[in-house]
Amino acid sequence: MNRHHDPTDRLDPAAVADLAELEAALAGEATDARWAALVVAVRDEAPAPATGFARALDDRVAAGFPRARPAWLRLPARAMLPALAVACSLLVGGVVVGTGALDGTGSTPDQTGGDAAMSAPSSGEASSGASGGAASSAETAPAPPTAGAASQRDLAGRGPAPAAVPPAAPGSPPLGSAPGPVAREVERTATLGGAPGPVARKVERTATLGLTTDAKGLQDAANGLVRATQDLGGVVASSQVDSTPSGGDATFVLRIPTARVDDALKRFAELAGVARLSEGAQDITGSFVSAQDRLSDARAERKALLAALGKASTPRSIASLRARIRGNRTEIARLEGDLRGLRRRADFTRVDVSVRARGAAEDPDAGSAWGPGDAARDALRVLEVLAGVALVAGAVLLPLALLGWGAALAGRGLRRRRREAALGGG
Amino acid sequence: MSETLTMAFSPPNTAALSFDALYRDAAGDVHAYAWALLRDRAAAEDVTALAFERAYRRRTRFRPERGSARAWLFAIARNAALDELRRRKRTAALTFDPAAEPEPADQSGPGLQPERRATVRAALEALDPRERELVALKFHAGLSNAEIGELLEISESNAGTKVHRAVTKLRKACA
C-alpha cells in the first residue's frame, strides 16, 4: 500500500491509452463508442435515489442537519421536577454545610480571642496582688503566699500580661511604651506571711528579643547593644558573635536594671528589625520574704548567742557558744547572699538578645525599600516558578501526549485495516 | 433540490468548500457509489445521508490544498460505507440478494436494452469487491487516478493499474 510513486511501477502504453479513452468517455468526450457505451451502462446500473429519501435529505441539508436533542432534554418539565428538586436540595445542603464549615473556621480566632480574653482575668488574678495600677482594692490585696506566678508575652503583645505589671493601655505598642507594662517593680505595702513590716514586692523579669539585620549590620547591632546596655546601667553577662561573609549570628545575655528595661528594649529595637519579643515575669516576693525572715531569725539568734556568751562562766559553755556563733555567722552570711541574689534578680532583668544577619542571597530585600531591582528579581522568580511548573507539567503531559498520539495512530491504522477487511480479501 | 440528485456527473470542484454546491453536485453520485459497494438500496440511502451529515459537521476542517472537495466527500462516504459493511458483517458480494435487485433505471436517458443491462449487471457482480469499488470510484465518483490513489493510500500509477485491470475485466465481461 505504498502511496509514493514507484519508478518501476509504470503503466504500459496500452493501459495508458485505455485509461485516456476512459477519462474521455467519463467526461463525455469519448472517441471510442465502446467506452462511451460502457460508461453509460455502468452508470445506468446504479438506481436513482428514491424520491422520498432525496426530499428528506434536501430538507435536512437545508436545515443544516439539526441534531436530535438528548433524551433527557426531551423529557417533559414535569418529569424533571423531582430531579431538579433533588439537585436544589443537594445544592442548598452543600451551601449550608460549607457555610457551617466556614463559620467554624472563622470562629476559631474568636474562640482563641475568647480564651485569651478569658485568660486575661486569670492573669490579672495572678498578678492582682502585684498590680499597682489595678483597682484600689488590689492595693490592699494580699500577695500570693508563694512566689512563682509567671507569665509570657510575645512580640504582638499576645498572651497574658506579665505578672506584677500594671495592665498595658489597649493598643499600646509592644516596645518602647514606657512607662508601659514593664514597670518593673511596684512598691506595695502588704503583710506577707506574717513578715514584720511592709515588704516591697519583688518580681523577677525576663525578656527574649530576636533581631534581624543585613549582613553588614551585624557588628553595628552588636556594638549598639553593648553601648545601650552600658548607657542604661546594665551589664553584658555574656556575648557570642559569629560573623560570616554572608551574614552571621550573635547572642547576648544582658542584665538591665528593671526600671529601665523598657528604654533598653526600645533602643534595641532601633538597632535592627524585631523578629521576636517575649517577656516573662515571676513573682519572687515569697522567696525574698522567706529569706528575709530567716535572716532576721539568724540575726536574733546571734544576738541571743552573744548575750548568752556574755553570761557564760564555764570554758565548756563558752566554747560551745562560740561554735554556735560561728555557725550562726555563716548562716547569716549565706542568707544575706541569698537575699542579695533575690534582690538582684528583681532589680535587674535578664534580657536574652539574638541577632541574625541575613545575607543578600538569603534575603535581598532586607533593610531596603522595594525598587526596580526587586521587581526584576520578583519577575525572574515568577518566571522561574512558571518554568518549573511548565517543566513538571511537560514531564507529565509529554509522555501522555506521546502515548495518546501513538494510540491514536494505532487506532486509526486498526480502524482502516478493519474497514479494508470489510471489502473482503484483507 | 431533489431534482439535482439526478444531475449528471460534473467535474470535481477544487474551489473552497461550498457545502450546498457540493451536495447538489455529488448527492446522486454518492448514492450510486454507496449502492455499488453495499448493493442495498436502503443501506445506500443511509450511508449517503450519513456521509453528507459527517461532511457538513466537518466542513470547517476541509483543506482545499489537500485535495478536491469531491474526493474529500467520497473519502467520508467510503468510510461510512465500509463501516456499514462491517456493521452488517457482510461484504458487498455477500449482500447481493436477487430479490433486492435494483429497479430498472430511468428509461428516458440513453437507455439500455434489458439484455445489455443484465450483462453489465452480471459483469459487475463478477468483479472482486475491491475491483467493483474501483469501478464505482471511477464511474460514479469521477475521481482521478491520483485521487483514488490518495483515497486508497496507494500510488497514482498503482491506482491506474488497478483501475485499468478492473475496467478491462468489466469490458471483457460485457463484450
Coordinates of C-alpha atoms in Angstrom, one line a residue:
Chain A
M1 CA 0.0 0.0 0.0
N2 CA 2.8 2.3 -0.8
R3 CA 1.2 5.6 -1.8
H4 CA 4.5 7.0 -3.0
H5 CA 5.4 6.9 -6.6
D6 CA 7.5 3.9 -7.6
P7 CA 9.6 4.4 -10.7
T8 CA 9.2 0.7 -11.6
D9 CA 5.5 0.8 -11.2
R10 CA 4.7 2.3 -14.5
L11 CA 1.7 1.7 -16.7
D12 CA 2.3 0.2 -20.0
P13 CA 1.4 2.4 -23.0
A14 CA -1.7 0.3 -23.9
A15 CA -3.1 0.8 -20.4
V16 CA -2.3 4.5 -20.6
A17 CA -4.2 4.7 -23.8
D18 CA -7.2 2.8 -22.4
L19 CA -7.3 5.0 -19.3
A20 CA -7.2 8.1 -21.5
E21 CA -10.1 6.8 -23.5
L22 CA -11.9 6.0 -20.3
E23 CA -11.3 9.5 -18.9
A24 CA -12.6 11.0 -22.2
A25 CA -15.7 8.8 -22.1
L26 CA -16.3 9.8 -18.4
A27 CA -16.0 13.4 -19.5
G28 CA -18.5 12.9 -22.4
E29 CA -15.8 13.3 -25.0
A30 CA -15.3 9.7 -26.0
T31 CA -13.8 8.9 -29.4
D32 CA -14.5 5.2 -29.0
A33 CA -18.2 4.3 -28.9
R34 CA -17.4 1.2 -26.9
W35 CA -16.0 3.2 -24.0
A36 CA -18.9 5.5 -24.1
A37 CA -21.4 2.6 -24.0
L38 CA -19.6 1.1 -21.1
V39 CA -19.7 4.3 -19.1
V40 CA -23.4 4.7 -19.8
A41 CA -24.1 1.1 -18.9
V42 CA -22.3 1.2 -15.6
R43 CA -23.9 4.5 -14.6
D44 CA -27.3 3.3 -15.6
E45 CA -26.8 0.3 -13.4
A46 CA -27.0 2.3 -10.2
P47 CA -30.5 3.1 -9.2
A48 CA -31.6 6.6 -8.7
P49 CA -32.3 7.7 -5.1
A50 CA -35.9 7.3 -4.0
T51 CA -37.8 10.5 -4.3
G52 CA -38.8 10.5 -0.6
F53 CA -35.3 10.0 0.5
A54 CA -34.0 12.7 -1.8
R55 CA -36.6 15.1 -0.5
A56 CA -35.9 14.3 3.1
L57 CA -32.2 14.7 2.6
D58 CA -32.8 18.0 0.9
D59 CA -34.7 19.2 3.9
R60 CA -32.0 18.0 6.3
V61 CA -29.3 19.8 4.3
A62 CA -31.4 22.9 4.1
A63 CA -31.9 22.7 7.9
G64 CA -28.2 22.2 8.5
F65 CA -28.5 18.6 9.8
P66 CA -30.2 19.6 13.1
R67 CA -29.0 17.4 16.0
A68 CA -31.5 15.4 17.9
R69 CA -31.9 16.6 21.4
P70 CA -30.7 14.3 24.1
A71 CA -33.3 12.0 25.6
W72 CA -33.2 13.8 29.0
L73 CA -33.8 17.1 27.3
R74 CA -36.9 15.7 25.6
L75 CA -38.4 14.8 28.9
P76 CA -41.4 16.9 29.9
A77 CA -40.7 19.6 32.5
R78 CA -43.0 17.8 35.0
A79 CA -40.8 14.7 34.8
M80 CA -37.7 16.7 35.5
L81 CA -39.1 18.4 38.6
P82 CA -38.1 15.7 41.1
A83 CA -34.6 15.7 39.6
L84 CA -34.5 19.4 39.9
A85 CA -35.8 19.3 43.5
V86 CA -33.1 16.8 44.4
A87 CA -30.4 18.9 42.8
C88 CA -31.6 22.0 44.6
S89 CA -31.7 20.2 47.9
L90 CA -28.2 18.9 47.4
L91 CA -27.1 22.4 46.5
V92 CA -28.7 24.0 49.5
G93 CA -27.3 21.3 51.7
G94 CA -23.9 21.9 50.3
V95 CA -24.1 25.6 50.9
V96 CA -25.3 25.1 54.4
V97 CA -22.5 22.6 55.2
G98 CA -20.0 24.8 53.5
T99 CA -21.2 27.9 55.4
G100 CA -21.1 26.0 58.7
A101 CA -17.6 24.9 58.0
L102 CA -16.6 28.4 57.2
D103 CA -18.2 29.6 60.3
G104 CA -16.4 27.0 62.3
T105 CA -13.1 28.1 60.8
G106 CA -13.9 31.7 61.3
S107 CA -14.9 31.2 64.8
T108 CA -11.6 29.8 65.8
P109 CA -9.9 33.1 66.1
D110 CA -12.8 34.4 68.1
Q111 CA -12.6 31.4 70.3
T112 CA -8.9 31.9 70.6
G113 CA -9.6 35.5 71.4
G114 CA -12.2 34.5 73.8
D115 CA -9.7 32.2 75.5
A116 CA -7.2 34.9 75.6
A117 CA -9.8 37.3 76.9
M118 CA -10.7 34.8 79.5
S119 CA -7.1 34.2 80.3
A120 CA -6.6 37.8 80.9
P121 CA -8.5 37.9 84.1
S122 CA -6.7 34.9 85.2
S123 CA -3.5 36.6 84.5
G124 CA -4.9 39.6 86.3
E125 CA -5.8 37.4 89.2
A126 CA -2.4 36.0 89.2
S127 CA -0.9 39.4 89.2
S128 CA -3.7 41.2 91.0
G129 CA -1.7 41.3 94.2
A130 CA 1.1 42.8 92.4
S131 CA -0.6 45.2 90.1
G132 CA -0.3 48.5 91.5
G133 CA -2.1 50.1 88.7
A134 CA -5.2 48.0 89.2
A135 CA -8.2 48.9 91.2
S136 CA -7.6 50.3 94.6
S137 CA -8.9 47.2 96.3
A138 CA -6.0 45.4 94.8
E139 CA -3.8 47.8 96.7
T140 CA -4.6 46.0 99.9
A141 CA -5.0 42.6 98.5
P142 CA -2.6 40.1 100.0
A143 CA 0.2 38.8 97.8
P144 CA 0.2 35.1 96.9
P145 CA 1.6 33.2 99.7
T146 CA 4.2 31.7 97.4
A147 CA 6.2 33.2 94.7
G148 CA 6.3 31.9 91.2
A149 CA 3.4 33.5 89.4
A150 CA 4.8 33.7 85.8
S151 CA 3.6 34.9 82.5
Q152 CA 4.8 35.2 78.9
R153 CA 4.1 37.8 76.3
D154 CA 5.2 37.8 72.7
L155 CA 6.0 40.5 70.2
A156 CA 2.5 41.3 69.4
G157 CA 1.5 41.6 72.9
R158 CA -0.4 38.3 72.9
G159 CA -0.7 36.3 75.9
P160 CA -1.3 37.4 79.4
A161 CA 0.4 40.5 80.7
P162 CA 3.4 39.8 82.8
A163 CA 2.7 39.3 86.4
A164 CA 3.2 42.1 88.8
V165 CA 2.9 44.5 85.9
P166 CA 0.2 47.1 85.6
P167 CA -2.0 46.3 82.6
A168 CA -0.9 48.0 79.4
A169 CA -3.1 50.5 77.8
P170 CA -5.1 49.0 75.0
G171 CA -3.3 49.2 71.7
S172 CA -0.1 50.2 73.2
P173 CA 2.9 49.2 71.1
P174 CA 4.8 46.2 72.4
L175 CA 8.1 48.1 72.6
G176 CA 9.1 51.5 73.9
S177 CA 5.9 52.5 75.6
A178 CA 7.4 53.5 78.9
P179 CA 6.0 53.5 81.4
G180 CA 4.2 50.6 80.0
P181 CA 3.7 47.1 81.2
V182 CA 7.3 46.8 82.0
A183 CA 7.1 49.0 85.1
R184 CA 9.2 46.5 86.9
E185 CA 8.6 46.7 90.4
V186 CA 5.6 48.0 92.2
E187 CA 6.2 49.0 95.7
R188 CA 3.3 47.9 97.7
T189 CA 2.5 47.6 101.3
A190 CA 1.3 44.3 102.2
T191 CA 1.7 42.0 105.1
L192 CA 3.3 38.9 103.7
G193 CA 3.1 35.7 105.6
G194 CA 3.3 37.5 108.9
A195 CA 6.5 39.2 107.9
P196 CA 7.3 42.1 110.1
G197 CA 6.6 45.4 108.5
P198 CA 6.0 46.4 104.9
V199 CA 7.7 44.5 102.1
A200 CA 8.3 45.7 98.6
R201 CA 7.0 43.2 96.1
K202 CA 9.8 41.5 94.2
V203 CA 9.3 40.5 90.7
E204 CA 11.8 38.8 88.5
R205 CA 11.5 39.9 84.9
T206 CA 13.0 38.2 81.8
A207 CA 12.9 39.2 78.2
T208 CA 13.9 37.5 75.0
L209 CA 14.5 39.6 71.9
G210 CA 15.2 38.4 68.4
L211 CA 16.6 40.9 66.0
T212 CA 17.4 40.6 62.3
T213 CA 19.6 42.7 60.2
D214 CA 21.5 42.6 57.0
A215 CA 25.0 41.0 56.7
K216 CA 26.7 44.4 57.2
G217 CA 24.6 45.3 60.1
L218 CA 25.6 42.6 62.5
Q219 CA 28.6 44.2 64.0
D220 CA 26.9 47.6 64.3
A221 CA 23.9 45.9 66.0
A222 CA 26.2 44.1 68.4
N223 CA 28.1 47.3 69.3
G224 CA 24.9 49.2 69.7
L225 CA 23.5 46.5 72.1
V226 CA 26.6 46.7 74.3
R227 CA 26.6 50.5 74.2
A228 CA 22.9 50.8 75.1
T229 CA 23.3 48.3 77.9
Q230 CA 26.1 50.2 79.4
D231 CA 24.3 53.5 79.0
L232 CA 21.4 52.2 80.9
G233 CA 23.5 50.9 83.7
G234 CA 23.3 47.3 82.7
V235 CA 25.9 44.7 82.1
V236 CA 26.7 42.2 79.4
A237 CA 26.7 38.9 81.2
S238 CA 27.8 37.0 78.0
S239 CA 28.1 37.5 74.4
Q240 CA 28.8 35.5 71.3
V241 CA 29.2 36.9 67.8
D242 CA 29.7 34.7 64.8
S243 CA 30.2 36.7 61.7
T244 CA 30.4 35.2 58.2
P245 CA 30.6 36.9 54.8
S246 CA 27.0 36.1 54.1
G247 CA 25.7 37.1 57.5
G248 CA 26.1 35.7 61.0
D249 CA 24.6 35.4 64.3
A250 CA 25.1 37.0 67.7
T251 CA 23.7 36.2 71.1
F252 CA 23.8 38.3 74.2
V253 CA 22.8 37.8 77.8
L254 CA 22.2 41.2 79.3
R255 CA 21.3 42.3 82.8
I256 CA 19.4 45.5 82.6
P257 CA 18.1 47.5 85.5
T258 CA 14.5 46.5 85.7
A259 CA 13.3 50.1 85.8
R260 CA 15.0 50.8 82.5
V261 CA 14.1 47.7 80.6
D262 CA 11.5 49.5 78.5
D263 CA 14.1 52.0 77.4
A264 CA 16.5 49.3 76.7
L265 CA 14.1 47.3 74.6
K266 CA 13.2 50.5 72.7
R267 CA 16.8 51.2 71.9
F268 CA 17.5 47.6 70.9
A269 CA 14.6 47.7 68.6
E270 CA 16.1 50.7 66.8
L271 CA 19.3 48.8 66.1
A272 CA 17.7 46.1 63.9
G273 CA 14.4 44.7 62.9
V274 CA 12.5 43.0 65.7
A275 CA 11.6 39.5 64.7
R276 CA 10.5 38.2 68.1
L277 CA 10.0 39.5 71.6
S278 CA 8.9 37.5 74.6
E279 CA 8.7 38.8 78.1
G280 CA 8.1 37.0 81.3
A281 CA 7.6 37.8 84.9
Q282 CA 7.9 35.7 88.1
D283 CA 6.9 36.8 91.5
I284 CA 9.7 36.1 93.9
T285 CA 8.3 38.1 96.8
G286 CA 7.7 34.9 98.8
S287 CA 11.3 33.7 98.4
F288 CA 12.5 37.2 99.3
V289 CA 10.3 37.4 102.4
S290 CA 11.3 33.9 103.4
A291 CA 15.0 34.7 103.1
Q292 CA 14.4 37.9 104.9
D293 CA 12.7 36.1 107.8
R294 CA 15.4 33.5 108.1
L295 CA 17.9 36.3 108.1
S296 CA 16.1 38.1 110.9
D297 CA 15.9 34.9 112.9
A298 CA 19.5 34.3 112.4
R299 CA 20.3 37.8 113.5
A300 CA 18.1 37.4 116.5
E301 CA 19.7 34.1 117.3
R302 CA 23.2 35.8 117.0
K303 CA 22.1 38.5 119.4
A304 CA 20.9 35.9 121.9
L305 CA 24.0 33.9 121.5
L306 CA 26.2 36.9 122.1
A307 CA 24.1 37.7 125.2
A308 CA 24.5 34.2 126.4
L309 CA 28.2 34.3 125.7
G310 CA 28.5 37.3 127.9
K311 CA 26.9 35.4 130.8
A312 CA 28.7 32.1 130.3
S313 CA 31.1 31.2 133.0
T314 CA 32.5 27.8 132.2
P315 CA 35.0 27.2 129.5
R316 CA 32.9 24.4 128.0
S317 CA 29.8 26.6 127.7
I318 CA 31.9 29.4 126.3
A319 CA 33.4 27.1 123.6
S320 CA 30.0 25.8 122.7
L321 CA 28.5 29.2 122.4
R322 CA 31.4 30.4 120.2
A323 CA 31.0 27.4 118.0
R324 CA 27.3 28.2 117.6
I325 CA 28.1 31.8 117.0
R326 CA 30.4 30.8 114.1
G327 CA 27.8 28.7 112.6
N328 CA 25.3 31.4 113.0
R329 CA 27.6 33.9 111.3
T330 CA 28.0 31.5 108.4
E331 CA 24.3 31.1 108.2
I332 CA 23.8 34.9 108.3
A333 CA 26.3 35.4 105.5
R334 CA 24.6 32.7 103.4
L335 CA 21.2 34.2 104.0
E336 CA 22.4 37.7 103.2
G337 CA 23.9 36.3 100.0
D338 CA 20.6 34.7 99.1
L339 CA 18.8 37.9 99.8
R340 CA 21.2 39.9 97.7
G341 CA 20.7 37.4 94.9
L342 CA 17.0 37.7 95.1
R343 CA 17.2 41.5 95.2
R344 CA 19.5 41.4 92.2
R345 CA 17.0 39.2 90.3
A346 CA 14.3 41.7 91.0
D347 CA 16.4 44.8 90.3
F348 CA 18.0 43.5 87.1
T349 CA 16.1 41.9 84.2
R350 CA 17.8 39.2 82.2
V351 CA 17.4 40.1 78.5
D352 CA 18.5 37.4 76.0
V353 CA 19.1 39.0 72.7
S354 CA 19.8 37.2 69.5
V355 CA 20.8 39.0 66.3
R356 CA 20.6 37.2 63.0
A357 CA 22.2 38.8 60.0
R358 CA 20.7 37.5 56.7
G359 CA 22.9 37.6 53.6
A360 CA 22.0 39.1 50.3
A361 CA 21.3 35.7 48.8
E362 CA 19.1 34.8 51.7
D363 CA 17.0 37.9 51.8
P364 CA 17.9 40.5 49.2
D365 CA 15.2 42.8 50.3
A366 CA 16.2 43.0 53.9
G367 CA 16.5 46.6 55.1
S368 CA 15.8 48.2 51.8
A369 CA 12.8 49.6 50.0
W370 CA 11.2 47.7 47.1
G371 CA 12.5 49.0 43.9
P372 CA 13.0 48.2 40.2
G373 CA 15.8 45.7 41.0
D374 CA 13.4 43.9 43.4
A375 CA 10.7 44.0 40.7
A376 CA 13.1 42.4 38.2
R377 CA 14.1 39.8 40.8
D378 CA 10.5 39.1 41.6
A379 CA 9.7 38.8 37.9
L380 CA 12.6 36.5 37.4
R381 CA 11.4 34.4 40.3
V382 CA 7.9 34.2 38.9
L383 CA 9.3 33.2 35.5
E384 CA 11.4 30.5 37.3
V385 CA 8.4 29.2 39.1
L386 CA 6.4 29.2 35.9
A387 CA 9.2 27.4 34.0
G388 CA 9.3 24.9 36.8
V389 CA 5.6 24.3 36.7
A390 CA 5.8 24.0 32.9
L391 CA 8.7 21.6 33.2
V392 CA 6.8 19.4 35.6
A393 CA 3.6 19.6 33.6
G394 CA 5.6 18.8 30.4
A395 CA 7.3 15.9 32.1
V396 CA 3.9 14.5 32.9
L397 CA 2.0 15.6 29.9
L398 CA 4.6 14.8 27.2
P399 CA 4.6 11.1 27.8
L400 CA 0.9 11.1 28.0
A401 CA 0.7 13.0 24.8
L402 CA 3.1 10.6 23.1
L403 CA 1.1 7.7 24.3
G404 CA -2.1 9.3 23.2
W405 CA -0.6 10.1 19.8
G406 CA 0.6 6.6 19.4
A407 CA -2.7 5.2 20.5
A408 CA -4.5 7.4 18.0
L409 CA -2.2 6.3 15.2
A410 CA -2.6 2.7 16.2
G411 CA -6.4 3.1 16.4
R412 CA -6.5 4.8 13.1
G413 CA -4.5 2.1 11.4
L414 CA -6.6 -0.6 13.1
R415 CA -9.8 1.0 12.0
R416 CA -8.5 1.4 8.5
R417 CA -7.5 -2.3 8.3
R418 CA -10.9 -3.3 9.6
R419 CA -12.6 -1.2 7.0
E420 CA -10.5 -2.6 4.3
A421 CA -11.2 -6.1 5.6
A422 CA -14.9 -5.3 5.2
L423 CA -14.4 -5.3 1.5
G424 CA -13.0 -8.8 1.6
G425 CA -9.6 -10.1 0.8
G426 CA -8.0 -8.0 3.6
Chain B
M1 CA -33.4 20.4 -4.7
S2 CA -34.3 16.8 -5.2
E3 CA -34.1 17.1 -8.9
T4 CA -30.4 17.9 -8.5
L5 CA -29.8 14.5 -7.1
T6 CA -30.1 13.1 -10.6
M7 CA -27.7 15.5 -12.1
A8 CA -25.2 14.1 -14.4
F9 CA -21.6 13.8 -13.3
S10 CA -19.8 17.1 -13.2
P11 CA -16.0 17.7 -12.8
P12 CA -14.6 17.8 -9.3
N13 CA -14.9 21.1 -7.6
T14 CA -11.5 22.2 -6.4
A15 CA -12.6 25.5 -5.1
A16 CA -13.1 26.2 -1.5
L17 CA -15.8 24.1 0.0
S18 CA -19.3 25.2 -0.6
F19 CA -21.4 22.6 1.0
D20 CA -24.6 23.4 -0.8
A21 CA -22.9 23.3 -4.2
L22 CA -21.1 20.1 -3.2
Y23 CA -24.3 18.5 -2.2
R24 CA -26.1 19.5 -5.4
D25 CA -23.1 18.3 -7.4
A26 CA -22.4 15.0 -5.8
A27 CA -25.5 13.7 -3.9
G28 CA -26.6 11.3 -6.7
D29 CA -23.1 10.1 -7.3
V30 CA -22.5 9.4 -3.6
H31 CA -25.7 7.4 -3.6
A32 CA -24.6 5.4 -6.6
Y33 CA -21.2 4.8 -5.2
A34 CA -22.7 3.6 -1.9
W35 CA -25.1 1.4 -3.7
A36 CA -22.2 -0.1 -5.7
L37 CA -20.5 -1.0 -2.5
L38 CA -23.4 -2.2 -0.5
R39 CA -25.8 -3.4 -3.2
D40 CA -28.6 -2.4 -0.9
R41 CA -30.8 0.5 -1.6
A42 CA -31.8 1.3 2.0
A43 CA -28.3 1.0 3.2
A44 CA -27.0 3.1 0.3
E45 CA -29.5 5.8 1.4
D46 CA -28.4 5.6 5.0
V47 CA -24.8 5.8 4.0
T48 CA -25.5 8.8 1.7
A49 CA -27.3 10.7 4.4
L50 CA -24.6 9.8 7.0
A51 CA -21.8 10.9 4.6
F52 CA -23.3 14.3 4.0
E53 CA -24.1 14.8 7.6
R54 CA -20.5 14.0 8.5
A55 CA -19.2 16.2 5.8
Y56 CA -21.4 19.0 7.0
R57 CA -20.2 18.7 10.6
R58 CA -16.5 18.6 9.4
R59 CA -16.8 21.1 6.6
T60 CA -14.6 23.6 8.5
R61 CA -11.8 21.0 8.6
F62 CA -11.7 20.7 4.8
R63 CA -8.4 21.9 3.3
P64 CA -8.6 22.6 -0.4
E65 CA -4.8 22.3 -0.7
R66 CA -5.0 18.6 0.3
G67 CA -7.4 17.6 -2.5
S68 CA -10.8 18.4 -4.1
A69 CA -13.9 18.7 -2.1
R70 CA -15.4 15.8 -4.1
A71 CA -12.5 13.5 -3.2
W72 CA -12.9 14.5 0.4
L73 CA -16.6 13.8 0.3
F74 CA -16.1 10.4 -1.2
A75 CA -13.5 9.5 1.3
I76 CA -16.1 10.2 4.0
A77 CA -18.7 8.2 2.1
R78 CA -16.3 5.3 1.6
N79 CA -15.6 5.1 5.4
A80 CA -19.3 5.3 6.1
A81 CA -20.0 2.5 3.6
L82 CA -17.2 0.3 4.9
D83 CA -18.4 0.9 8.5
E84 CA -21.8 -0.2 7.3
L85 CA -20.4 -3.3 5.7
R86 CA -18.5 -4.1 8.9
R87 CA -21.6 -3.5 11.0
R88 CA -23.6 -5.8 8.9
K89 CA -20.9 -8.4 8.8
R90 CA -21.2 -9.0 5.2
T91 CA -19.3 -7.9 2.2
A92 CA -20.7 -6.4 -0.9
A93 CA -20.5 -9.8 -2.6
L94 CA -22.5 -11.5 0.1
T95 CA -25.1 -8.8 0.3
F96 CA -26.2 -9.3 -3.2
D97 CA -29.8 -10.5 -3.0
P98 CA -31.6 -11.2 -6.2
A99 CA -34.8 -10.3 -4.5
A100 CA -33.4 -6.9 -3.8
E101 CA -32.3 -6.2 -7.3
P102 CA -32.4 -2.5 -8.2
E103 CA -35.3 -1.1 -10.0
P104 CA -34.8 -0.6 -13.7
A105 CA -33.1 2.6 -14.4
D106 CA -34.8 5.6 -15.9
Q107 CA -35.5 4.7 -19.5
S108 CA -35.8 8.3 -20.5
G109 CA -32.0 8.6 -20.6
P110 CA -29.7 6.9 -23.0
G111 CA -31.4 3.7 -22.1
L112 CA -30.1 0.2 -22.4
Q113 CA -31.7 -2.9 -23.7
P114 CA -32.7 -5.3 -20.9
E115 CA -30.2 -7.9 -22.2
R116 CA -27.5 -5.4 -22.2
R117 CA -28.4 -4.3 -18.7
A118 CA -28.3 -7.8 -17.4
T119 CA -25.0 -8.4 -19.0
V120 CA -23.5 -5.3 -17.4
R121 CA -25.0 -6.3 -14.0
A122 CA -23.6 -9.7 -14.2
A123 CA -20.2 -8.3 -15.2
L124 CA -20.2 -6.1 -12.2
E125 CA -21.2 -8.9 -9.9
A126 CA -18.4 -10.9 -11.3
L127 CA -15.9 -8.4 -10.2
D128 CA -14.0 -8.6 -7.0
P129 CA -15.4 -6.2 -4.4
R130 CA -12.3 -4.1 -4.5
E131 CA -12.4 -4.0 -8.3
R132 CA -16.1 -3.1 -8.1
E133 CA -15.2 -0.3 -5.7
L134 CA -12.6 1.0 -8.1
V135 CA -15.2 1.0 -10.9
A136 CA -17.5 2.9 -8.6
L137 CA -14.9 5.4 -7.7
K138 CA -14.1 5.9 -11.3
F139 CA -17.6 5.8 -12.9
H140 CA -19.7 7.3 -10.1
A141 CA -17.3 9.3 -8.1
G142 CA -15.4 10.5 -11.1
L143 CA -12.2 10.6 -9.2
S144 CA -8.8 10.8 -11.0
N145 CA -6.3 8.1 -10.5
A146 CA -4.3 10.4 -8.2
E147 CA -7.4 10.9 -6.1
I148 CA -8.1 7.2 -6.0
G149 CA -4.5 6.6 -5.0
E150 CA -4.8 9.2 -2.3
L151 CA -8.1 7.6 -1.0
L152 CA -6.7 4.0 -1.0
E153 CA -3.3 5.2 0.1
I154 CA -1.5 3.7 -2.9
S155 CA 0.5 5.5 -5.6
E156 CA -1.2 7.1 -8.6
S157 CA 0.3 4.6 -11.1
N158 CA -0.7 1.7 -8.9
A159 CA -4.2 3.1 -8.7
G160 CA -4.2 3.5 -12.6
T161 CA -3.0 -0.1 -12.9
K162 CA -5.8 -1.4 -10.6
V163 CA -8.4 0.7 -12.4
H164 CA -7.2 -0.5 -15.8
R165 CA -7.3 -4.1 -14.7
A166 CA -10.8 -3.8 -13.3
V167 CA -12.2 -1.9 -16.3
T168 CA -10.6 -4.3 -18.7
K169 CA -12.2 -7.2 -16.8
L170 CA -15.5 -5.4 -16.9
R171 CA -15.2 -4.7 -20.6
K172 CA -14.4 -8.3 -21.4
A173 CA -17.3 -9.5 -19.4
C174 CA -19.6 -7.1 -21.1
A175 CA -18.4 -7.9 -24.6

